[in-house]
Coordinates of C-alpha atoms in Angstrom, one line a residue:
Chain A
X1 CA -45.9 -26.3 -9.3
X2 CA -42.9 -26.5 -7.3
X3 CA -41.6 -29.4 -9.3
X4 CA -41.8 -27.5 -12.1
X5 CA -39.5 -24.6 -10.4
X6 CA -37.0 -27.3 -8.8
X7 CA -34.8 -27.1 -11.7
X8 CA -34.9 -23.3 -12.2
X9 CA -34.6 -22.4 -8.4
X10 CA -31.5 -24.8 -7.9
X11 CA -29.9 -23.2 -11.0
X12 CA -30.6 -19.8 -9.7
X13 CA -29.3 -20.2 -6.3
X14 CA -26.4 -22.0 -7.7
X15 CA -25.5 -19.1 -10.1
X16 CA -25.7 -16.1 -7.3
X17 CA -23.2 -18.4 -5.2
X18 CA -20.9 -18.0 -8.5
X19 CA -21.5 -14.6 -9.4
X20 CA -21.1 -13.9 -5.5
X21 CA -17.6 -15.7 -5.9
X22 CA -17.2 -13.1 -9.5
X23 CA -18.8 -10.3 -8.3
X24 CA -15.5 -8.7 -5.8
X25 CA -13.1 -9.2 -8.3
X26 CA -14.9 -7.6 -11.3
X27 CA -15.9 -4.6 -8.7
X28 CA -12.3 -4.4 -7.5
X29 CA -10.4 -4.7 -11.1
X30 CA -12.8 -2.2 -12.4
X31 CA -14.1 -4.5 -15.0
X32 CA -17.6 -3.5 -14.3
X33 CA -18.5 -1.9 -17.4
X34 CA -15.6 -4.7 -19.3
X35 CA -18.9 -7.0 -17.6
X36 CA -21.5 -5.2 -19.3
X37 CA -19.8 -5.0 -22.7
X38 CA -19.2 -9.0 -22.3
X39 CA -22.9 -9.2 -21.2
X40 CA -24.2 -7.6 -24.4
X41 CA -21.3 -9.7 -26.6
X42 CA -23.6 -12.4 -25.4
X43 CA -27.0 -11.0 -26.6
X44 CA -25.4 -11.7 -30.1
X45 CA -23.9 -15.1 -28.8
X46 CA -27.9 -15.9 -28.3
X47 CA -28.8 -14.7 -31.4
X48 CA -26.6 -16.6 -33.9
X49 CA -27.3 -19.9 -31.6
X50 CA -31.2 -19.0 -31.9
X51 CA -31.0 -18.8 -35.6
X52 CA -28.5 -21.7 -35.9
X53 CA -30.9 -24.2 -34.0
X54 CA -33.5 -22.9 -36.3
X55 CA -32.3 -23.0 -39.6
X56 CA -30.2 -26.7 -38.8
X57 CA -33.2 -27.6 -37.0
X58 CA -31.5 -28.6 -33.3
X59 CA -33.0 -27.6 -30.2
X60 CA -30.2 -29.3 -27.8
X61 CA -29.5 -26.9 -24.8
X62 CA -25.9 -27.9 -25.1
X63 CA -25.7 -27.1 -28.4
X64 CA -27.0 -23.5 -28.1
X65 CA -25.0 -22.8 -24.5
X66 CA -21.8 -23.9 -26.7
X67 CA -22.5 -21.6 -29.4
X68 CA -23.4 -18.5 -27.4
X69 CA -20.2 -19.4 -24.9
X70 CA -17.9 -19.9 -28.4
X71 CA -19.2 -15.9 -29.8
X72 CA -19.1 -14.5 -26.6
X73 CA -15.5 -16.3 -25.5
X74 CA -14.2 -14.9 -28.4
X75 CA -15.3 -11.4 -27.7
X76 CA -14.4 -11.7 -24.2
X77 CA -10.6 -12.7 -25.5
X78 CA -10.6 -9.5 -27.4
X79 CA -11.7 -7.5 -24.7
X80 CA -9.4 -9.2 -22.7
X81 CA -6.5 -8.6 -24.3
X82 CA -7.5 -4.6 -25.3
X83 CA -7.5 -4.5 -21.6
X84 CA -4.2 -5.7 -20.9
X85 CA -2.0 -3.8 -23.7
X86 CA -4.3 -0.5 -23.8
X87 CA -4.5 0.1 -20.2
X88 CA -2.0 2.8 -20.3
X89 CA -3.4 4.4 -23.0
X90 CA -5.9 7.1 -23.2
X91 CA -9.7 6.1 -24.9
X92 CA -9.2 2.6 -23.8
X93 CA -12.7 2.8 -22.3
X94 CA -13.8 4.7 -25.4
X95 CA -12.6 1.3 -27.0
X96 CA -14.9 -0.6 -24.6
X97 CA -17.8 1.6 -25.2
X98 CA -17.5 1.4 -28.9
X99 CA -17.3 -2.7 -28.6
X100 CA -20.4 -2.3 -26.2
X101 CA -22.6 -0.4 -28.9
X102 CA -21.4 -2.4 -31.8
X103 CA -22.0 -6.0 -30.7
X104 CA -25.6 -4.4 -29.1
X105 CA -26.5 -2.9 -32.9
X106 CA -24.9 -6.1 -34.5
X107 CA -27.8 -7.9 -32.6
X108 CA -30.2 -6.3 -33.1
X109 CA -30.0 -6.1 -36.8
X110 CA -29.4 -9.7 -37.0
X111 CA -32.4 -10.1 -34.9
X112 CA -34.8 -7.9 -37.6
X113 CA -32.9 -9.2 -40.4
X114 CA -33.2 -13.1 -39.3
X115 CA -36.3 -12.8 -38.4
X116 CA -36.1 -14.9 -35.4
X117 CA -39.3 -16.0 -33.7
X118 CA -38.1 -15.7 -30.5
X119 CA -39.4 -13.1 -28.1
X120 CA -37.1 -10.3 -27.6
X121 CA -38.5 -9.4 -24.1
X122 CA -37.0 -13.2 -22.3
X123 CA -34.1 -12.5 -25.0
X124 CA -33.5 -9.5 -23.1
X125 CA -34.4 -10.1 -19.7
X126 CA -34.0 -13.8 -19.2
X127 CA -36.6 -16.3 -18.6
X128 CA -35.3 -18.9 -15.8
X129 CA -38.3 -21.0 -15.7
X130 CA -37.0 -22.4 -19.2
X131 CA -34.1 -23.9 -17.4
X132 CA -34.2 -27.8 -17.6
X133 CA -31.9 -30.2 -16.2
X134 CA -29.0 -29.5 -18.4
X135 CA -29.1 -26.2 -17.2
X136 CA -29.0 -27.4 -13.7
X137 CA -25.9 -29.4 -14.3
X138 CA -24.6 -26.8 -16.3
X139 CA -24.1 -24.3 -13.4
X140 CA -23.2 -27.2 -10.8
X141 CA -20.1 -27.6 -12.9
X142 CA -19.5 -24.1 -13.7
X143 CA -19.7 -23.7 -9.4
X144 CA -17.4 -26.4 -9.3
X145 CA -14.6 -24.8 -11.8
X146 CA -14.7 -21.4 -10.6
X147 CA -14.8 -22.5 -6.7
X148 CA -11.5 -24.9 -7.2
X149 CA -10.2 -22.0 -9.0
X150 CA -10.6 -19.9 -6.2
X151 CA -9.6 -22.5 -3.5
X152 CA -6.6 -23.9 -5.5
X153 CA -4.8 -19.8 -6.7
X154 CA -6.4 -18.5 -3.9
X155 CA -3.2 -17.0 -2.2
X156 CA -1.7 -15.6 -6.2
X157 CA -5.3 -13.8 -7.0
X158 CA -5.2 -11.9 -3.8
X159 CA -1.5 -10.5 -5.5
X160 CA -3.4 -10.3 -8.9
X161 CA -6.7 -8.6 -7.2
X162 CA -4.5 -6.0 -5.0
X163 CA -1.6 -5.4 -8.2
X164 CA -1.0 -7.5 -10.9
X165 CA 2.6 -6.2 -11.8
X166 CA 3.7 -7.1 -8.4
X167 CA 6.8 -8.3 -7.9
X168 CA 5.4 -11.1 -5.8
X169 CA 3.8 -12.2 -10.0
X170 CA 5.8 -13.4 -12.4
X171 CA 4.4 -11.9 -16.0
X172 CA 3.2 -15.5 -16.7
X173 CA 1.8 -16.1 -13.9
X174 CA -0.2 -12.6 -13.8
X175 CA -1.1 -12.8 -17.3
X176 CA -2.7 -16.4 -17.0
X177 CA -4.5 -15.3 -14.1
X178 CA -5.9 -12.2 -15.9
X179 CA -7.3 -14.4 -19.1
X180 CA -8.2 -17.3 -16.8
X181 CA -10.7 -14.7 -15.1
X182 CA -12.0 -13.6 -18.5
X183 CA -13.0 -16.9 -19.4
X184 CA -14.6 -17.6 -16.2
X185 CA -16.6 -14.1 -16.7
X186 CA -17.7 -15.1 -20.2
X187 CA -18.6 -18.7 -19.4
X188 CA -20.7 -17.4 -15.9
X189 CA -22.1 -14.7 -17.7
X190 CA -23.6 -16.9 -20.2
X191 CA -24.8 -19.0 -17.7
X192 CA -26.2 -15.6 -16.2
X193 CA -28.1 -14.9 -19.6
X194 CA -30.6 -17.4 -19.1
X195 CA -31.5 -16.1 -15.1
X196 CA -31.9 -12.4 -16.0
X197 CA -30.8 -11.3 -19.9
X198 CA -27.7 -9.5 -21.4
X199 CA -29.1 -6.3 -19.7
X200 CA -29.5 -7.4 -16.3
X201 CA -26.2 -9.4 -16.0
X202 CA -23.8 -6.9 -14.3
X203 CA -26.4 -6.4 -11.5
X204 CA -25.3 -10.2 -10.1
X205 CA -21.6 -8.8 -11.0
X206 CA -21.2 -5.5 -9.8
X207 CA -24.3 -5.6 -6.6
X208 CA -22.6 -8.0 -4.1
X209 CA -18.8 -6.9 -4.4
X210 CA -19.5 -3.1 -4.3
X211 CA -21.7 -4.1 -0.7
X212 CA -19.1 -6.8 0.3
X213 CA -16.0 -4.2 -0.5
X214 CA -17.8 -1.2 1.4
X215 CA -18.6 -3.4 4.4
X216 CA -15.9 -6.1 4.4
X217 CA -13.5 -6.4 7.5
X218 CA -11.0 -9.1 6.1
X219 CA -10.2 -10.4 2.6
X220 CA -12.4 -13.7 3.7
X221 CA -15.0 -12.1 4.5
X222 CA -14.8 -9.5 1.6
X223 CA -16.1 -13.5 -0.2
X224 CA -18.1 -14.5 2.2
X225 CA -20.4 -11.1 2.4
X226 CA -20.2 -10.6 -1.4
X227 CA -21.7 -14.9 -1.7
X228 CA -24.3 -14.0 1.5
X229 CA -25.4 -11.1 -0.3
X230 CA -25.7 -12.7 -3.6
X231 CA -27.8 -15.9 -2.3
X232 CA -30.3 -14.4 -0.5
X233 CA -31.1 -11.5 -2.5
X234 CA -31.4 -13.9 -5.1
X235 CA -33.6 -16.1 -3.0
X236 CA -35.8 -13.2 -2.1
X237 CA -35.8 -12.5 -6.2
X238 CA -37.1 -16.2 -6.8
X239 CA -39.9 -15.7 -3.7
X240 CA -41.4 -12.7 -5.1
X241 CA -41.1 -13.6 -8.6
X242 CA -43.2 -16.5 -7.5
X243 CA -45.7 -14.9 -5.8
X244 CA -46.6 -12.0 -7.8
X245 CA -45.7 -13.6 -11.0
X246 CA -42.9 -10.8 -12.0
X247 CA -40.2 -11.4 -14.5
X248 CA -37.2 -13.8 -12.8
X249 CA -34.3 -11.9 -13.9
X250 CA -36.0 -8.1 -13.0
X251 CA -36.9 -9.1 -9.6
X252 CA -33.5 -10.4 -8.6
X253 CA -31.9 -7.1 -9.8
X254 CA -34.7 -5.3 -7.5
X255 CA -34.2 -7.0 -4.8
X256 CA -30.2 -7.0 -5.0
X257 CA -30.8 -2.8 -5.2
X258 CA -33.2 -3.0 -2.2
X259 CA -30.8 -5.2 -0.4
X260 CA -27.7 -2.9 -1.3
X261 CA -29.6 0.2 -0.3
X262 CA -30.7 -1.0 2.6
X263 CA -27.1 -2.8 4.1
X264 CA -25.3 0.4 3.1
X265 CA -27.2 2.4 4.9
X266 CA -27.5 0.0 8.1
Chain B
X27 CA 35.5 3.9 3.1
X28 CA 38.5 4.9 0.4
X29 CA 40.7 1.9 1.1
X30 CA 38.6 -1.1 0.5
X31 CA 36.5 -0.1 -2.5
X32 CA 34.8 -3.2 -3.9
X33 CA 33.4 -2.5 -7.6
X34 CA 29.8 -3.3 -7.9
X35 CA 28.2 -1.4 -10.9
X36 CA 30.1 0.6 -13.5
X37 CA 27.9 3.0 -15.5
X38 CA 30.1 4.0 -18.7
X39 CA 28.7 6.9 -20.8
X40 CA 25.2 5.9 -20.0
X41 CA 22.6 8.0 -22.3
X42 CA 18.8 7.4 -22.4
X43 CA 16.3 9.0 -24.4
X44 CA 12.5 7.4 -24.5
X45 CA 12.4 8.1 -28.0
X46 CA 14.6 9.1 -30.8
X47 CA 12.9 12.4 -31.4
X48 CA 13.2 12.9 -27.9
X49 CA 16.2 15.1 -26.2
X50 CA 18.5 12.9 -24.1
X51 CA 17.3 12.7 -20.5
X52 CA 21.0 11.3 -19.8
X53 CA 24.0 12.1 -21.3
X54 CA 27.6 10.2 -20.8
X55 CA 26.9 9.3 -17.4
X56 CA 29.8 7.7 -15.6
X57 CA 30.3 6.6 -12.5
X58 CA 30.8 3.4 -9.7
X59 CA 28.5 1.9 -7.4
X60 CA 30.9 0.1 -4.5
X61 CA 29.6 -2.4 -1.9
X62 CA 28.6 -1.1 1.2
X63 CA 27.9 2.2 0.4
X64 CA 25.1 4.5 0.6
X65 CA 24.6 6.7 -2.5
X66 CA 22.4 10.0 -2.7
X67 CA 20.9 10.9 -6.0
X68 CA 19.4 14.2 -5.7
X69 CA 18.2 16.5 -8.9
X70 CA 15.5 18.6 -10.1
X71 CA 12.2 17.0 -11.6
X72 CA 12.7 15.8 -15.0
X73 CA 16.7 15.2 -14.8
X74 CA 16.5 11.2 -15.1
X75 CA 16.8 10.1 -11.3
X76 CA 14.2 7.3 -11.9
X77 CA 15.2 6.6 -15.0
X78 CA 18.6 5.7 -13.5
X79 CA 17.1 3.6 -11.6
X80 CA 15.3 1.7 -14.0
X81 CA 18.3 1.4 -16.1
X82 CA 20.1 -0.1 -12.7
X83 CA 17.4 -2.2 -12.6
X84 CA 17.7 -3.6 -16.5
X85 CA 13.8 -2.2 -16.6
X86 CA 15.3 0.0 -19.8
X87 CA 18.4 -0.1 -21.8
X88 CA 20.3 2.3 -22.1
X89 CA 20.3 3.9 -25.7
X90 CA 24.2 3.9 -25.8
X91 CA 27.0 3.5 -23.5
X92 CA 27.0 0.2 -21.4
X93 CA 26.4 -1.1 -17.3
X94 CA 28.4 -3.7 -16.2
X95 CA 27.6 -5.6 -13.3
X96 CA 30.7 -6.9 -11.6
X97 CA 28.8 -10.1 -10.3
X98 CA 26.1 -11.1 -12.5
X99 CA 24.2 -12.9 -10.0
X100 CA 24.1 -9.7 -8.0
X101 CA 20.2 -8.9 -6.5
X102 CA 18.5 -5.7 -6.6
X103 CA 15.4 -4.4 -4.5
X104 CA 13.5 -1.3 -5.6
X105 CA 11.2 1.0 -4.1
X106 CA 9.1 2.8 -5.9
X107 CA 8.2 6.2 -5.9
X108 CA 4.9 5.3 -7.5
X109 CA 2.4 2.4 -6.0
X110 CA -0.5 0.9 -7.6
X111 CA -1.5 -1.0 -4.9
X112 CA -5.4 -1.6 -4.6
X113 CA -5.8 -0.2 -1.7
X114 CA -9.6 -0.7 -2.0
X115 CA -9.3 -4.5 -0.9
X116 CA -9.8 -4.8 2.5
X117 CA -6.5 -6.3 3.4
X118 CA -5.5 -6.1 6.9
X119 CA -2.0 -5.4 7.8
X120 CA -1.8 -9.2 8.9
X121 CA -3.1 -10.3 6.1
X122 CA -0.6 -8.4 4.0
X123 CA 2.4 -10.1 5.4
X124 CA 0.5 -13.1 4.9
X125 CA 0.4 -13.2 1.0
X126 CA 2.6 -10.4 -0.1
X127 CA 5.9 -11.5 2.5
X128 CA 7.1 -15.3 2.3
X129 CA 6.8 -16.6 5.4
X130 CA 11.2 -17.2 5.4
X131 CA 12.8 -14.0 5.3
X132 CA 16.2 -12.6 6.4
X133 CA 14.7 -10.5 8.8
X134 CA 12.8 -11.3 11.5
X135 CA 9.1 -9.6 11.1
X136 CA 8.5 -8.1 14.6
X137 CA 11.8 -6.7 14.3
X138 CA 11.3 -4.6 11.5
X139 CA 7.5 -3.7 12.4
X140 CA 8.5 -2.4 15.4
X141 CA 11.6 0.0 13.8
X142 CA 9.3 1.1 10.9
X143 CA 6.3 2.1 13.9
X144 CA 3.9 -0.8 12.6
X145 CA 3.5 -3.1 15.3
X146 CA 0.4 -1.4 16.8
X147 CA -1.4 -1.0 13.4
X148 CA -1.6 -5.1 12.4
X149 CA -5.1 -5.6 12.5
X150 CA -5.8 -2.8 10.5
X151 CA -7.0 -2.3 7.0
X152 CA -4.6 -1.0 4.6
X153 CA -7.0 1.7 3.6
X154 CA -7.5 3.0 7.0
X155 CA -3.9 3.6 6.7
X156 CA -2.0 7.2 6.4
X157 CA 0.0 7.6 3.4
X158 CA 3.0 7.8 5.7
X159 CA 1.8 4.6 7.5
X160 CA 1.6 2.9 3.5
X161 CA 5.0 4.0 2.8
X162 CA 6.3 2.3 6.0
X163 CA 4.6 -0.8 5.3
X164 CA 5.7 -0.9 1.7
X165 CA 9.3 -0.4 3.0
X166 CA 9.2 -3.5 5.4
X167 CA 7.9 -5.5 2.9
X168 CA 10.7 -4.6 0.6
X169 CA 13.1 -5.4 3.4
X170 CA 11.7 -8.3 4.5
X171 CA 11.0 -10.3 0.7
X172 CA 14.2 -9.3 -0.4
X173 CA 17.7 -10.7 -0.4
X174 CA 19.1 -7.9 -2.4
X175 CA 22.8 -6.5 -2.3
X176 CA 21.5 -3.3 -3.5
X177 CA 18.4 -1.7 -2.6
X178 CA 17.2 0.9 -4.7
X179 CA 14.4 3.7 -2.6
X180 CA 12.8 6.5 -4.3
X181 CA 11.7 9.1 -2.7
X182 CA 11.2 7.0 0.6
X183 CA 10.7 10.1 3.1
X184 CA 7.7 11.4 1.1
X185 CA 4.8 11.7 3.3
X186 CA 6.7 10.3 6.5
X187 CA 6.9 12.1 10.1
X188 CA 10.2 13.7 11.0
X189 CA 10.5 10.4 13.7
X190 CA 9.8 8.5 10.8
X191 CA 12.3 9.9 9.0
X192 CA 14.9 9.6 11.3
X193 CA 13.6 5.7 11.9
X194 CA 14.0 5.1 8.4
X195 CA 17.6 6.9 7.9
X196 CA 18.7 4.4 10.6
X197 CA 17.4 1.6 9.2
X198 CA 19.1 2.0 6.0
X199 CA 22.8 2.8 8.2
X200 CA 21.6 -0.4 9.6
X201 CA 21.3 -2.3 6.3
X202 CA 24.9 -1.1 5.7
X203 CA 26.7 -1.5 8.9
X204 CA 25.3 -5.0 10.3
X205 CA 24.5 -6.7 6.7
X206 CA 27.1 -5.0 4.3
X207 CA 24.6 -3.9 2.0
X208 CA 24.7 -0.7 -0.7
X209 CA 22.3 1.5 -0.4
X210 CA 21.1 4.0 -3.5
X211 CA 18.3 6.5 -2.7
X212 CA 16.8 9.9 -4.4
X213 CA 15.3 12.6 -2.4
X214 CA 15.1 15.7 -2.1
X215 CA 15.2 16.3 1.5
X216 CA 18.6 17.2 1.1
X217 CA 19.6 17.3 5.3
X218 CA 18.5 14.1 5.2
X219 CA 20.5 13.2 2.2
X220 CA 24.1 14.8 3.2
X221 CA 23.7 13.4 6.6
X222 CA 22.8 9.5 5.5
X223 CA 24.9 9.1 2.0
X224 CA 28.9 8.7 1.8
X225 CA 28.6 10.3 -1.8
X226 CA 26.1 12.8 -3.4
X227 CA 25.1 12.1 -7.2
X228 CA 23.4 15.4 -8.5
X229 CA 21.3 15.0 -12.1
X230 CA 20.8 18.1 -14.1
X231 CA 22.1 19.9 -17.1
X232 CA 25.4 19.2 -15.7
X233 CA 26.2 16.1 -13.9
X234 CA 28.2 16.4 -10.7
X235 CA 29.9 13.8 -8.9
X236 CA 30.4 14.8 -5.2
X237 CA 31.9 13.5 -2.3
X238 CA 29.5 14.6 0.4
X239 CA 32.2 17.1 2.0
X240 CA 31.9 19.0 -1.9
X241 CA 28.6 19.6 -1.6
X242 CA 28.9 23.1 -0.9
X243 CA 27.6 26.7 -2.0
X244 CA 28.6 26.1 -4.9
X245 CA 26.7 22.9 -6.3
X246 CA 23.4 23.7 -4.6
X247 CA 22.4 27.0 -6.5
X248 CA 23.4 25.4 -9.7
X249 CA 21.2 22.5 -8.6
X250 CA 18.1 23.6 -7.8
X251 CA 18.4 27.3 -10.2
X252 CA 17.7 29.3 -7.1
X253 CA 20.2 30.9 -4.9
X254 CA 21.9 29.0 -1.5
X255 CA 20.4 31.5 1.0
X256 CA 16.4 30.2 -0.2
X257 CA 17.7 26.5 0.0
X258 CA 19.3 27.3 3.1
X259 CA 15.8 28.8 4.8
X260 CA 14.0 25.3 3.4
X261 CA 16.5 22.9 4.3
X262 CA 18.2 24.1 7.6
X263 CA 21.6 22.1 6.1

């Protein structure tokens, strides 16, 4: 049995590390609820893959991680770039919320209207233990991008995180840094999608930075508590989910509250 | 200062409006800004202070008239009035310095800490900071990153201590006497304006073009559309 859960754990664990690494940025910027809308750009990301690999008869991972990631990029760019000229303006959340409900009704009626066989509960919530090797792989890389990210522009996203229109920024330089972190959110999220669903997403994205910025002593260890907190709640997720035989993706986001309620309060 | 008077800015009928529909916020400015000076701007709310500033600062254009810059090479550093500074990250004083200051400066660190009352609050985090404290720090920084010939401050006193205040006004003589620097500032604390500034810009309806030893009866009332005895009780000029 554990063979079988080798795969799925070491992508688990290796996706809270990354959304640990997210999770103060998107907390700090105030992109949490940018995350959710990106998170539910990627329900319909999953469902125009499902009914691609269905109707041209493939059933390669790849194919359908590159056709969600394609959808939900796109979204994320637009998103992206609302962010950046509307901040100033008033509604520009409205905006957000308005994408947020039309990608989620899009899906949905391409999910009735498709007719896809797949069920909508480990659409929704995730179903890890259908992670393979690719999957595995997958997230080893991702870990690898958005850790050199952070290692290599370490010093500029603390200027970026703390004010982007700093002085200490050129406009390039800000602006790359601001679309670089998009894409890293839409390709981690759709990594995400497979651990715990469009709806459970932000959890691993907003959970660990809110802790790690409330309880933080240094900008270090503002990454270091927010990755800590990530891994073993996650780890505790996996246990239980094991054990009583609970939904993957739902018992990571219980134990992340349980975990946040109980450090905060410590 | 009237016999060595080295041209830096000229502001020639300078008029700004955001928009065309818009009344002009200023209208035919004209005036000098010299090496080595410090310049007061002082107005009501509303009359284009920071404006100026950003039109010093080629942040706006003017909608007609023209700024020439004598030396087109010439540096500017600006403090702002507003900050948007995430305070929320838990950056220690420390580790401010660290990525916000280069590490080669014109000034040495300690020094200016220790003028601007910061020494003691290094391992800090920002957020545990007092506003006046934030002000401070934001004011090193700008002194310390900067080689600027003219440094632009907005508002600095708001939210500082009296001592502070008196640190700060120093600092600033300091930056003119020992570097040769000019030195442009709005506030409203107008004892600590006439006693720092060699000239006194005033922005409203009119615009008035002192030296500081016109400032008198006269100008305030029109200023600030109340009468010199209530400026008088609030300033103690």
């Amino acid at each position: 049995m554990l063979s079988f859960y080798l795969y799925p754990l070491g992508t688990a664990i290796i996706l809270s590390l990354i959304a640990g690494l997210l999770s103060p940025v998107v907390v700090s910027k105030h992109y949490a609820f940018l995350g959710e809308a990106i998170s539910h750009s990627t329900l319909l990301g999953l469902i125009i893959a499902s009914y691609c690999s269905t109707k041209f008869q493939f059933s390669s991972e790849l194919a359908n991680f590159f056709i969600t990631l394609l959808i939900t990029t796109l979204s994320t760019f637009f998103l992206a770039r609302a962010e950046r000229v509307q901040r100033n303006h008033d509604f520009s959340d409205g905006h957000i919320g308005i994408f947020l409900t039309a990608t989620l009704t899009l899906s949905f009626i391409l999910y009735q209207f498709l007719n896809l066989k797949q069920d909508l509960f480990s659409l929704l919530f995730g179903d890890i233990t259908l992670s393979g090797k690719t999957d595995f792989y997958l997230a080893l890389f991702l870990l690898f991008i958005v850790f050199a990210v952070f290692i290599l522009f370490f010093a500029r996203w603390i200027i970026y995180l703390c004010d982007e229109n700093d002085s200490a920024l050129s406009k390039k330089e800000s602006s790359f840094l601001h679309y670089l972190l998009f894409f890293l959110l839409s390709i981690s999220i759709v990594s995400f999608v497979r651990l715990c669903g469009p709806f459970l997403v932000n959890a691993f994205l907003i959970i660990p930075g809110t802790y790690a910025l409330k309880k933080a002593k240094g900008i270090k260890n503002l990454f270091i508590r927010s990755v800590l907190f990530s891994f073993f709640a996650t780890l505790c997720g996996l246990i239980f989910s094991l054990y009583f035989d609970f939904s993957v993706g739902l018992s990571i986001a219980s134990c992340q509250l349980i975990f946040y309620i109980f450090l905060c309060m410590v | 200062m009237t016999e060595q008077l080295t041209p830096l800015i000229s502001v020639n009928n300078v008029s700004f409006r955001y928009n065309e529909e818009d009344d002009f916020l200023l209208k035919d400015l004209s005036f000098t800004i010299y090496k080595n000076e410090i310049l007061g701007i002082v107005g009501e709310n509303g009359t284009g202070k920071s404006t100026l500033f950003s039109l010093l600062n080629l942040d706006l254009s003017p909608t007609s008239g023209e700024i020439v810059y004598e030396n087109p090479e010439l540096e500017m550093a600006q403090l702002l009035q507003k900050n948007n500074f995430n305070f929320n990250i838990p950056l220690t004083v420390e580790d401010f310095f660290l990525y916000f200051v280069p590490q080669k400066t014109n000034w040495g660190q300690e020094e200016i800490l220790e003028i601007l009352q910061l020494t003691k609050t290094k391992k800090q985090k920002l957020s545990d900071l007092s506003f006046g404290q934030k002000r401070r720090l934001f004011m090193a920084r700008t002194l310390l990153t900067s080689k600027a010939d003219i440094y632009l401050f907005d508002e600095p006193l708001t939210g500082i201590d009296r001592a502070g205040q008196d640190q700060f006004l120093e600092l600033i003589t300091i930056l003119k006497e020992k570097f040769g620097k000019t030195i442009i500032f709005i506030e409203h604390n107008l004892s600590a304006l006439l006693r720092q500034s060699d000239r006194v810009l005033c922005l409203g309806p009119k615009v008035h073009w002192h030296p500081k030893k016109d400032f008198t009866q006269k100008i305030l009332p029109h200023l600030y559309s109340c009468d010199y005895e209530h400026i008088l009780l609030h300033e103690k000029l």
